[in-house]
Tab-separated table of C-alpha atoms in Angstrom:
chain	number	residue	atom	x	y	z
A	12	MET	CA	-31.381	21.308	26.811
A	13	ALA	CA	-28.760	21.249	29.453
A	14	ARG	CA	-25.629	22.261	28.122
A	15	ARG	CA	-22.618	20.231	28.294
A	16	GLU	CA	-19.131	20.978	29.798
A	17	ARG	CA	-16.619	21.492	26.786
A	18	LYS	CA	-13.446	19.792	27.026
A	19	GLN	CA	-9.993	20.023	25.414
A	20	PRO	CA	-9.203	17.465	22.790
A	21	HIS	CA	-5.370	15.791	23.029
A	22	PRO	CA	-3.214	17.203	20.582
A	23	LEU	CA	-3.136	14.171	18.622
A	24	GLY	CA	-6.954	13.807	18.643
A	25	GLY	CA	-7.333	11.460	21.307
A	26	ASP	CA	-10.150	12.355	24.029
A	27	ARG	CA	-9.778	11.422	27.252
A	28	GLY	CA	-12.765	13.155	28.833
A	29	PRO	CA	-15.945	12.006	30.804
A	30	VAL	CA	-18.168	9.673	29.018
A	31	ARG	CA	-21.537	11.917	27.608
A	32	TYR	CA	-24.919	10.260	26.313
A	33	GLY	CA	-24.963	9.817	23.111
A	34	PRO	CA	-27.381	10.549	20.326
A	35	PRO	CA	-30.413	7.761	19.038
A	36	ALA	CA	-29.528	5.956	16.122
A	37	PRO	CA	-31.298	7.448	13.113
A	38	ASP	CA	-34.976	6.349	13.121
A	39	PRO	CA	-36.137	4.760	10.243
A	40	GLY	CA	-39.686	6.002	10.230
A	41	LEU	CA	-40.650	2.646	9.269
A	42	PRO	CA	-43.314	-0.249	10.933
A	43	VAL	CA	-41.965	-3.434	11.981
A	44	LEU	CA	-42.404	-6.282	9.390
A	45	PRO	CA	-45.591	-8.256	10.130
A	46	GLU	CA	-43.325	-11.327	9.203
A	47	LEU	CA	-40.586	-10.626	11.816
A	48	ALA	CA	-43.644	-9.552	14.546
A	49	GLY	CA	-45.060	-13.444	14.024
A	50	VAL	CA	-41.905	-14.798	14.748
A	51	LEU	CA	-41.327	-12.655	17.722
A	52	ALA	CA	-44.919	-13.136	18.780
A	53	ALA	CA	-44.537	-17.156	18.277
A	54	SER	CA	-41.311	-17.093	20.307
A	55	ALA	CA	-42.688	-14.928	23.307
A	56	ALA	CA	-42.993	-18.001	25.527
A	57	TRP	CA	-39.213	-18.687	25.494
A	58	THR	CA	-37.689	-17.381	28.911
A	59	ARG	CA	-34.178	-18.228	28.613
A	60	PRO	CA	-31.650	-16.180	26.359
A	61	GLU	CA	-29.186	-17.115	25.012
A	62	PRO	CA	-26.017	-18.502	25.748
A	63	PRO	CA	-22.604	-15.946	25.442
A	64	GLY	CA	-21.803	-15.127	21.688
A	65	GLY	CA	-25.354	-16.572	20.568
A	66	GLY	CA	-26.867	-19.729	19.987
A	67	THR	CA	-26.184	-22.206	16.719
A	68	ILE	CA	-29.549	-21.032	14.622
A	69	LEU	CA	-28.371	-17.538	15.017
A	70	ARG	CA	-24.529	-18.216	14.362
A	71	GLU	CA	-25.184	-20.210	11.460
A	72	ALA	CA	-28.061	-17.450	9.731
A	73	ALA	CA	-25.288	-14.932	10.415
A	74	ARG	CA	-23.041	-17.302	8.530
A	75	ALA	CA	-25.529	-18.005	5.560
A	76	TYR	CA	-25.661	-14.107	5.518
A	77	TRP	CA	-22.076	-13.627	4.859
A	78	GLU	CA	-21.337	-16.631	2.963
A	79	ARG	CA	-24.029	-14.889	0.170
A	80	ARG	CA	-21.405	-11.781	0.806
A	81	GLY	CA	-18.090	-13.674	-0.742
A	82	LEU	CA	-16.975	-14.220	3.298
A	83	HIS	CA	-16.827	-17.586	3.951
A	84	GLY	CA	-16.072	-19.321	7.616
A	85	GLY	CA	-17.807	-21.518	9.687
A	86	PRO	CA	-20.022	-20.516	12.799
A	87	GLY	CA	-17.926	-21.077	15.638
A	88	SER	CA	-16.092	-17.262	13.739
A	89	ILE	CA	-19.439	-15.562	15.046
A	90	VAL	CA	-20.238	-13.804	18.230
A	91	ALA	CA	-23.538	-12.381	18.503
A	92	ALA	CA	-24.623	-9.692	21.411
A	93	PRO	CA	-27.320	-7.567	22.308
A	94	GLY	CA	-26.569	-4.495	20.445
A	95	PRO	CA	-24.029	-2.530	18.594
A	96	GLN	CA	-22.533	-0.861	22.259
A	97	PRO	CA	-21.680	-4.948	24.401
A	98	LEU	CA	-20.302	-6.289	21.327
A	99	LEU	CA	-17.561	-3.365	20.237
A	100	LEU	CA	-17.012	-2.734	24.151
A	101	ALA	CA	-15.254	-6.466	24.130
A	102	LEU	CA	-13.372	-6.042	20.878
A	103	ILE	CA	-11.530	-3.051	22.441
A	104	ALA	CA	-11.259	-4.741	25.383
A	105	ALA	CA	-9.979	-8.518	23.693
A	106	HIS	CA	-7.218	-6.274	21.665
A	107	GLY	CA	-5.968	-4.018	23.756
A	108	GLY	CA	-3.727	-1.242	22.731
A	109	ASP	CA	-4.391	2.144	21.199
A	110	VAL	CA	-7.671	2.823	19.031
A	111	LEU	CA	-8.060	4.751	15.884
A	112	MET	CA	-10.862	5.640	14.155
A	113	PRO	CA	-11.903	8.520	11.479
A	114	ARG	CA	-13.159	11.960	12.149
A	115	PRO	CA	-16.264	12.290	12.093
A	116	CYS	CA	-17.388	8.449	13.021
A	117	PRO	CA	-20.466	7.080	14.369
A	118	ALA	CA	-20.769	8.620	18.142
A	119	GLY	CA	-20.783	5.117	19.985
A	120	TRP	CA	-17.164	4.443	19.146
A	121	MET	CA	-15.191	6.921	21.257
A	122	PRO	CA	-17.651	5.852	24.236
A	123	GLN	CA	-16.501	2.570	24.076
A	124	ALA	CA	-12.473	2.874	24.719
A	125	ARG	CA	-13.694	6.078	26.959
A	126	LEU	CA	-14.933	3.270	28.922
A	127	LEU	CA	-12.112	0.930	28.825
A	128	GLY	CA	-9.593	3.666	29.216
A	129	ARG	CA	-8.145	3.381	26.534
A	130	PRO	CA	-6.260	5.822	24.683
A	131	ALA	CA	-8.518	6.907	21.179
A	132	TYR	CA	-7.519	9.007	18.250
A	133	HIS	CA	-9.114	10.237	15.046
A	134	VAL	CA	-7.719	10.215	11.539
A	135	PRO	CA	-9.294	13.148	9.423
A	136	THR	CA	-11.153	11.075	6.656
A	137	PRO	CA	-10.178	11.732	2.679
A	138	ALA	CA	-12.339	14.328	0.591
A	139	GLU	CA	-14.444	11.830	-1.775
A	140	CYS	CA	-15.930	10.276	1.725
A	141	GLY	CA	-16.135	9.332	5.023
A	142	GLY	CA	-15.574	6.051	7.205
A	143	ILE	CA	-12.393	5.364	6.565
A	144	PRO	CA	-9.275	7.570	7.556
A	145	ASP	CA	-7.104	8.881	4.852
A	146	PRO	CA	-4.468	6.543	4.250
A	147	TYR	CA	-1.494	9.112	4.395
A	148	ALA	CA	-3.280	11.126	7.886
A	149	LEU	CA	-3.159	7.527	9.398
A	150	LEU	CA	0.458	6.280	8.654
A	151	GLU	CA	1.786	9.900	10.090
A	152	THR	CA	-0.724	9.384	13.052
A	153	VAL	CA	0.895	6.730	13.989
A	154	ARG	CA	3.741	7.542	13.582
A	155	ARG	CA	2.991	10.337	15.676
A	156	VAL	CA	1.503	8.149	18.734
A	157	ARG	CA	4.316	5.659	18.683
A	158	ALA	CA	6.379	8.706	18.944
A	159	GLU	CA	4.632	9.777	22.708
A	160	GLY	CA	4.542	6.339	23.484
A	161	GLY	CA	1.430	4.452	22.367
A	162	ARG	CA	0.812	1.321	21.295
A	163	PRO	CA	-1.646	1.751	18.097
A	164	ARG	CA	-3.072	-1.508	18.151
A	165	LEU	CA	-6.783	-1.387	16.552
A	166	LEU	CA	-8.358	0.764	13.768
A	167	LEU	CA	-12.413	1.190	13.511
A	168	ILE	CA	-13.717	2.010	10.337
A	169	SER	CA	-17.273	1.803	8.144
A	170	VAL	CA	-17.620	1.604	4.699
A	171	ALA	CA	-21.321	2.436	4.629
A	172	ASP	CA	-20.931	5.139	6.988
A	173	ASP	CA	-22.775	6.790	9.317
A	174	PRO	CA	-22.398	9.561	10.355
A	175	THR	CA	-21.741	11.187	6.670
A	176	ALA	CA	-24.162	8.180	4.675
A	177	THR	CA	-20.856	7.810	2.276
A	178	LEU	CA	-19.878	4.653	0.768
A	179	ALA	CA	-15.846	4.571	0.498
A	180	PRO	CA	-14.363	3.863	-2.935
A	181	PRO	CA	-12.664	0.134	-3.211
A	182	GLU	CA	-9.320	1.680	-4.212
A	183	LEU	CA	-9.249	3.852	-0.843
A	184	VAL	CA	-10.723	0.986	1.231
A	185	ARG	CA	-7.665	-1.238	-0.151
A	186	GLU	CA	-5.289	1.473	0.407
A	187	VAL	CA	-6.266	1.709	4.094
A	188	CYS	CA	-6.427	-1.630	4.538
A	189	GLU	CA	-3.070	-2.733	3.486
A	190	ALA	CA	-1.327	0.456	5.663
A	191	ALA	CA	-2.731	-0.256	8.482
A	192	VAL	CA	-2.292	-4.108	8.081
A	193	ALA	CA	1.859	-3.329	7.234
A	194	GLU	CA	1.668	-1.042	10.646
A	195	GLY	CA	0.411	-4.050	12.457
A	196	LEU	CA	-3.542	-2.679	13.338
A	197	HIS	CA	-6.351	-5.265	13.046
A	198	VAL	CA	-9.158	-3.484	11.484
A	199	VAL	CA	-12.994	-3.979	12.640
A	200	SER	CA	-15.238	-3.162	9.665
A	201	ASP	CA	-18.455	-1.554	10.842
A	202	GLU	CA	-20.998	-2.708	8.115
A	203	THR	CA	-23.984	-1.956	9.765
A	204	TRP	CA	-25.628	-0.134	6.334
A	205	ARG	CA	-24.071	-2.234	3.789
A	206	ASP	CA	-27.687	-3.119	2.762
A	207	THR	CA	-28.833	0.434	3.019
A	208	LEU	CA	-27.138	1.242	-0.389
A	209	HIS	CA	-29.307	4.157	-1.887
A	210	ARG	CA	-28.687	2.589	-5.293
A	211	PRO	CA	-27.252	-0.518	-5.178
A	212	HIS	CA	-27.206	-1.109	-8.836
A	213	ASP	CA	-24.881	2.135	-9.164
A	214	THR	CA	-22.262	2.043	-6.472
A	215	VAL	CA	-19.792	-0.947	-5.195
A	216	LEU	CA	-19.125	-1.982	-1.617
A	217	LEU	CA	-16.257	-3.950	-1.163
A	218	SER	CA	-15.762	-5.222	2.503
A	219	PRO	CA	-12.126	-4.889	3.653
A	220	ALA	CA	-12.158	-8.426	5.050
A	221	GLU	CA	-12.538	-9.629	1.181
A	222	MET	CA	-9.430	-7.831	1.024
A	223	CYS	CA	-7.414	-8.671	4.183
A	224	PRO	CA	-9.029	-11.952	5.176
A	225	ASP	CA	-6.748	-12.612	8.283
A	226	ASP	CA	-6.592	-9.013	9.542
A	227	VAL	CA	-10.410	-8.140	9.470
A	228	THR	CA	-13.424	-8.560	11.337
A	229	VAL	CA	-16.662	-7.857	10.701
A	230	VAL	CA	-19.399	-6.048	12.702
A	231	CYS	CA	-23.274	-5.570	12.080
A	232	ASP	CA	-25.797	-4.180	14.023
A	233	LEU	CA	-28.894	-5.842	12.360
A	234	ALA	CA	-30.920	-2.237	13.341
A	235	GLY	CA	-29.503	-1.061	9.772
A	236	ALA	CA	-31.687	-2.931	7.564
A	237	LEU	CA	-32.642	-5.805	8.793
A	238	THR	CA	-34.683	-5.631	12.285
A	239	PRO	CA	-36.465	-2.875	15.002
A	240	SER	CA	-34.076	-1.040	16.499
A	241	ALA	CA	-35.918	-2.288	19.651
A	242	TRP	CA	-34.694	-5.275	19.362
A	243	PRO	CA	-31.091	-4.849	19.552
A	244	VAL	CA	-29.011	-7.115	18.300
A	245	ALA	CA	-25.160	-6.957	16.829
A	246	VAL	CA	-22.753	-9.670	15.404
A	247	ALA	CA	-19.380	-10.071	14.303
A	248	ARG	CA	-17.393	-12.223	12.253
A	249	PHE	CA	-13.987	-13.290	13.030
A	250	PRO	CA	-11.128	-13.714	10.307
A	251	ASP	CA	-10.158	-17.977	10.368
A	252	THR	CA	-6.867	-18.010	12.220
A	253	VAL	CA	-5.316	-19.195	15.837
A	254	ARG	CA	-5.031	-15.350	16.718
A	255	ALA	CA	-8.607	-14.520	16.011
A	256	THR	CA	-9.920	-17.540	18.098
A	257	ALA	CA	-8.059	-16.396	21.000
A	258	ARG	CA	-9.559	-12.908	20.899
A	259	ARG	CA	-12.780	-14.544	19.994
A	260	ALA	CA	-12.626	-16.502	23.049
A	261	ARG	CA	-11.704	-13.457	24.877
A	262	VAL	CA	-15.031	-11.260	23.710
A	263	LEU	CA	-17.060	-14.050	24.696
A	264	ASP	CA	-15.337	-14.063	28.362
A	265	VAL	CA	-16.323	-9.962	28.122
A	266	LEU	CA	-19.868	-10.962	27.085
A	267	THR	CA	-20.225	-13.030	29.952
A	268	ALA	CA	-18.710	-10.951	32.054
A	269	LEU	CA	-21.265	-7.899	31.517
A	270	GLY	CA	-24.447	-10.186	30.916
A	271	ALA	CA	-24.717	-9.161	27.511
A	272	LEU	CA	-27.348	-12.325	26.343
A	273	VAL	CA	-29.339	-11.892	23.667
A	274	ALA	CA	-32.995	-12.844	24.387
A	275	GLU	CA	-34.055	-15.813	22.911
A	276	PRO	CA	-37.490	-14.403	20.608
A	277	VAL	CA	-35.499	-11.595	19.714
A	278	ALA	CA	-32.404	-14.180	18.591
A	279	ARG	CA	-35.187	-16.443	16.677
A	280	ALA	CA	-36.562	-12.841	14.875
A	281	ALA	CA	-32.969	-12.596	14.343
A	282	ALA	CA	-32.098	-15.835	12.599
A	283	HIS	CA	-35.325	-15.121	10.332
A	284	ALA	CA	-34.073	-11.587	9.165
A	285	LEU	CA	-30.936	-12.866	8.530
A	286	CYS	CA	-31.707	-15.933	6.470
A	287	GLU	CA	-33.139	-13.556	4.535
A	288	PRO	CA	-36.822	-15.021	2.978
A	289	GLU	CA	-38.912	-12.742	0.344
A	290	PRO	CA	-40.267	-10.448	1.955
A	291	VAL	CA	-37.559	-9.327	4.214
A	292	ARG	CA	-35.632	-9.026	0.921
A	293	ALA	CA	-38.401	-6.915	-0.132
A	294	ARG	CA	-39.119	-4.504	2.565
A	295	ILE	CA	-34.962	-3.926	2.218
A	296	ARG	CA	-35.277	-2.617	-1.668
A	297	GLN	CA	-38.289	-0.919	-0.386
A	298	ALA	CA	-36.795	0.748	2.609
A	299	ALA	CA	-33.791	2.135	0.447
A	300	ALA	CA	-35.614	3.218	-2.621
A	301	LEU	CA	-37.476	5.798	-0.201
A	302	GLN	CA	-34.637	6.187	1.485
A	303	ALA	CA	-33.224	7.103	-1.433
A	304	HIS	CA	-36.126	9.678	-2.569
A	305	VAL	CA	-36.364	11.342	0.754
A	306	ALA	CA	-32.391	11.856	1.387
A	307	SER	CA	-31.745	13.893	-2.293
A	308	ALA	CA	-35.050	15.962	-1.433
A	309	ALA	CA	-33.360	16.452	2.103
A	310	HIS	CA	-29.979	16.913	0.483
A	311	ARG	CA	-31.272	19.690	-2.228
A	312	ALA	CA	-33.043	21.828	0.425
A	313	VAL	CA	-29.520	21.562	2.254
A	314	LEU	CA	-26.825	22.661	-0.900
A	315	GLY	CA	-30.522	25.137	-1.225
A	316	ALA	CA	-29.843	26.910	1.495
A	317	GLY	CA	-26.215	27.993	0.930
A	318	ALA	CA	-24.799	24.324	3.356
A	319	LEU	CA	-22.225	22.205	2.257
A	320	ALA	CA	-23.255	17.838	1.892
A	321	ARG	CA	-21.807	15.189	0.190
A	322	PRO	CA	-24.677	12.998	-1.569
A	323	PRO	CA	-25.572	10.423	0.770
A	324	GLN	CA	-25.586	6.989	-0.939
A	325	ALA	CA	-26.328	5.235	2.370
A	326	GLY	CA	-28.583	4.863	5.114
A	327	ARG	CA	-31.512	7.038	6.811
A	328	HIS	CA	-29.514	10.367	7.085
A	329	LEU	CA	-26.647	12.688	5.942
A	330	TYR	CA	-24.108	14.655	7.050
A	331	ALA	CA	-24.598	18.747	6.678
A	332	ASP	CA	-22.316	21.261	7.478
A	333	LEU	CA	-23.496	24.988	8.287
A	334	GLY	CA	-20.098	26.408	8.210
A	335	PRO	CA	-21.442	28.947	5.261
A	336	LEU	CA	-24.303	29.979	7.314
A	337	ARG	CA	-22.006	31.067	9.996
A	338	THR	CA	-22.865	34.350	10.206
A	339	ARG	CA	-26.495	33.900	10.329
A	340	LEU	CA	-26.558	31.299	12.823
A	341	ALA	CA	-24.400	33.464	15.393
A	342	ALA	CA	-26.813	36.233	15.273
A	343	ARG	CA	-29.158	33.804	16.195
A	344	GLY	CA	-26.875	32.566	19.404
A	345	VAL	CA	-25.547	29.745	17.256
A	346	THR	CA	-21.639	29.584	17.620
A	347	ASP	CA	-21.193	25.980	17.688
A	348	SER	CA	-22.547	22.372	17.026
A	349	MET	CA	-23.754	22.136	20.742
A	350	GLU	CA	-25.516	25.255	19.865
A	351	LEU	CA	-26.709	24.169	16.331
A	352	GLU	CA	-27.939	20.656	17.739
A	353	GLU	CA	-30.131	22.678	20.173
A	354	TYR	CA	-31.116	25.004	17.538
A	355	LEU	CA	-32.684	22.367	15.254
A	356	THR	CA	-33.313	20.173	17.130
A	357	GLU	CA	-35.634	22.709	18.923
A	358	ARG	CA	-37.120	23.369	15.142
A	359	LEU	CA	-36.959	20.253	13.648
A	360	GLY	CA	-38.999	18.529	16.216
A	361	ALA	CA	-36.425	15.591	15.909
A	362	PRO	CA	-32.849	14.843	17.143
A	363	ALA	CA	-29.976	16.858	15.014
A	364	PRO	CA	-27.127	15.826	16.767
A	365	GLY	CA	-24.165	17.850	16.006
A	366	GLY	CA	-20.809	16.967	14.675
A	367	HIS	CA	-19.229	17.374	18.046
A	368	ARG	CA	-20.719	14.015	18.580
A	369	PHE	CA	-19.069	12.335	16.096
A	370	GLY	CA	-15.638	13.384	16.937
A	371	ASP	CA	-15.970	16.445	14.698
A	372	GLU	CA	-14.805	20.036	16.035
A	373	LEU	CA	-16.847	21.556	18.351
A	374	GLY	CA	-16.609	24.875	16.486
A	375	ALA	CA	-17.571	23.298	13.067
A	376	LEU	CA	-21.107	23.331	12.233
A	377	ARG	CA	-22.038	20.099	11.800
A	378	VAL	CA	-24.861	18.557	12.160
A	379	ARG	CA	-26.403	14.721	11.685
A	380	LEU	CA	-30.061	14.836	9.690
A	381	SER	CA	-32.079	11.783	10.057
A	382	THR	CA	-34.833	10.973	7.529
A	383	GLY	CA	-36.988	9.097	9.113
A	384	PRO	CA	-38.869	11.622	10.733
A	385	LEU	CA	-39.995	12.975	7.245
A	386	LEU	CA	-41.793	9.443	6.377
A	387	GLY	CA	-44.556	9.749	8.254
A	388	SER	CA	-46.059	10.219	12.101
A	389	THR	CA	-48.277	6.858	12.244
A	390	PRO	CA	-47.624	3.499	10.888
A	391	GLU	CA	-50.030	3.429	8.327
A	392	GLN	CA	-48.581	7.237	6.758
A	393	GLN	CA	-45.155	5.012	7.227
A	394	THR	CA	-46.276	2.422	4.961
A	395	GLU	CA	-47.801	4.396	2.264
A	396	SER	CA	-44.680	6.074	1.745
A	397	LEU	CA	-42.981	3.180	1.607
A	398	THR	CA	-45.035	1.294	-0.986
A	399	ALA	CA	-46.002	5.103	-3.043
A	400	VAL	CA	-44.533	5.357	-6.722
A	401	GLU	CA	-43.827	8.995	-5.742
A	402	PRO	CA	-43.064	9.357	-1.812
A	403	LEU	CA	-42.923	12.953	-2.320
A	404	GLU	CA	-45.633	13.811	-3.769
A	405	LEU	CA	-47.401	12.539	-1.056
A	406	PRO	CA	-48.654	14.890	1.394
A	407	HIS	CA	-47.285	13.947	4.939
A	408	VAL	CA	-43.850	13.548	3.170
A	409	ALA	CA	-44.242	17.095	1.329
A	410	GLN	CA	-45.979	18.802	4.739
A	411	ALA	CA	-42.762	17.231	6.603
A	412	LEU	CA	-40.590	17.995	3.562
A	413	SER	CA	-41.377	21.530	3.836
A	414	ILE	CA	-40.869	22.392	7.682
A	415	PHE	CA	-37.577	20.698	7.017
A	416	GLU	CA	-36.472	23.148	4.220
A	417	ALA	CA	-38.358	26.319	6.427
A	418	ALA	CA	-36.076	25.590	9.364
A	419	LEU	CA	-32.641	25.705	7.059
A	420	ASP	CA	-34.602	28.548	4.491
A	421	GLU	CA	-34.590	30.660	7.650
A	422	LEU	CA	-31.117	30.874	7.814
A	423	ARG	CA	-29.966	32.214	4.368
């Protein structure tokens, strides 16, 4: 794997370096839900894309999806795009000013700001979780950016987080949102992973839009829980304000200029998934329960090797800190997260993106480890994993976990 150019960060955490290719999203490791495949196939004869921002059926399905989660509004507040990247790019363009985001953060966030030439700054996360900045660090960063002549306008957060797979406590989310709004920041809440909670009855997810309805735009990549990543669809829900209406219009302008239109067959399948019929709800429940089993086993393996990681609470990955193993890694020529990415990707046979891709320091030996590759290499094995009462006892899952553990154990 080719080495990438190293860059010096801006003193406040902004990075105006060139765009670098990013890692793939965590692979669900599961076959397509047959009902969704049927909807897509039945719509295959449609040859025209949806209009910019999505058609009426898709936007109404997204409105109803959020209505069931306590976020009210009409389909006129919804915008759809072919994936999260063009949608986030349009949102950043529509708001103007500097962008703030937690460290670490999803790999796609910083590149969008870079493409627009916007200054962007990382803010440390609290000890309890990732996905949101520490509220006091946020206020200090805003003060320092303004003292340097910057114009902080937008805060990106993810309550159910990629890459850390943690869930932010509601009280911390409230503190962060209140601090951001008090400083004149608009909040973009990425809720892609909200339907992947490993223990939904034991945890509480509170959307920032429930706390600050006039100051939060919610975005969701449907590939988190509802559709395959090969069918790119993301949706955004805007506040019901005059200012938000103008920003939504600007987002539509940008999506139109980009030609970022959702394909009609994909839109039909996405709308069906957003309506959450019983087969879709059942798949969401099964997938979350399966990921809870496998992620817990992977977490135990990480801790057993002497590394660190917060317990995964959502999604299909975990974020490991191999700093305690630095001496053993250095003996193998691994001294930073780029080299760690190459080392583990080779040994695991699956992408293991380093923390530098998520805004972490290059010298920190952190890595995002996906659980999807542990579920089987064929649709038959993956389906068996999904329906098994004890998935960890399946031979293919046990073998995959054994390889995973061995790659870490050799560093002890």
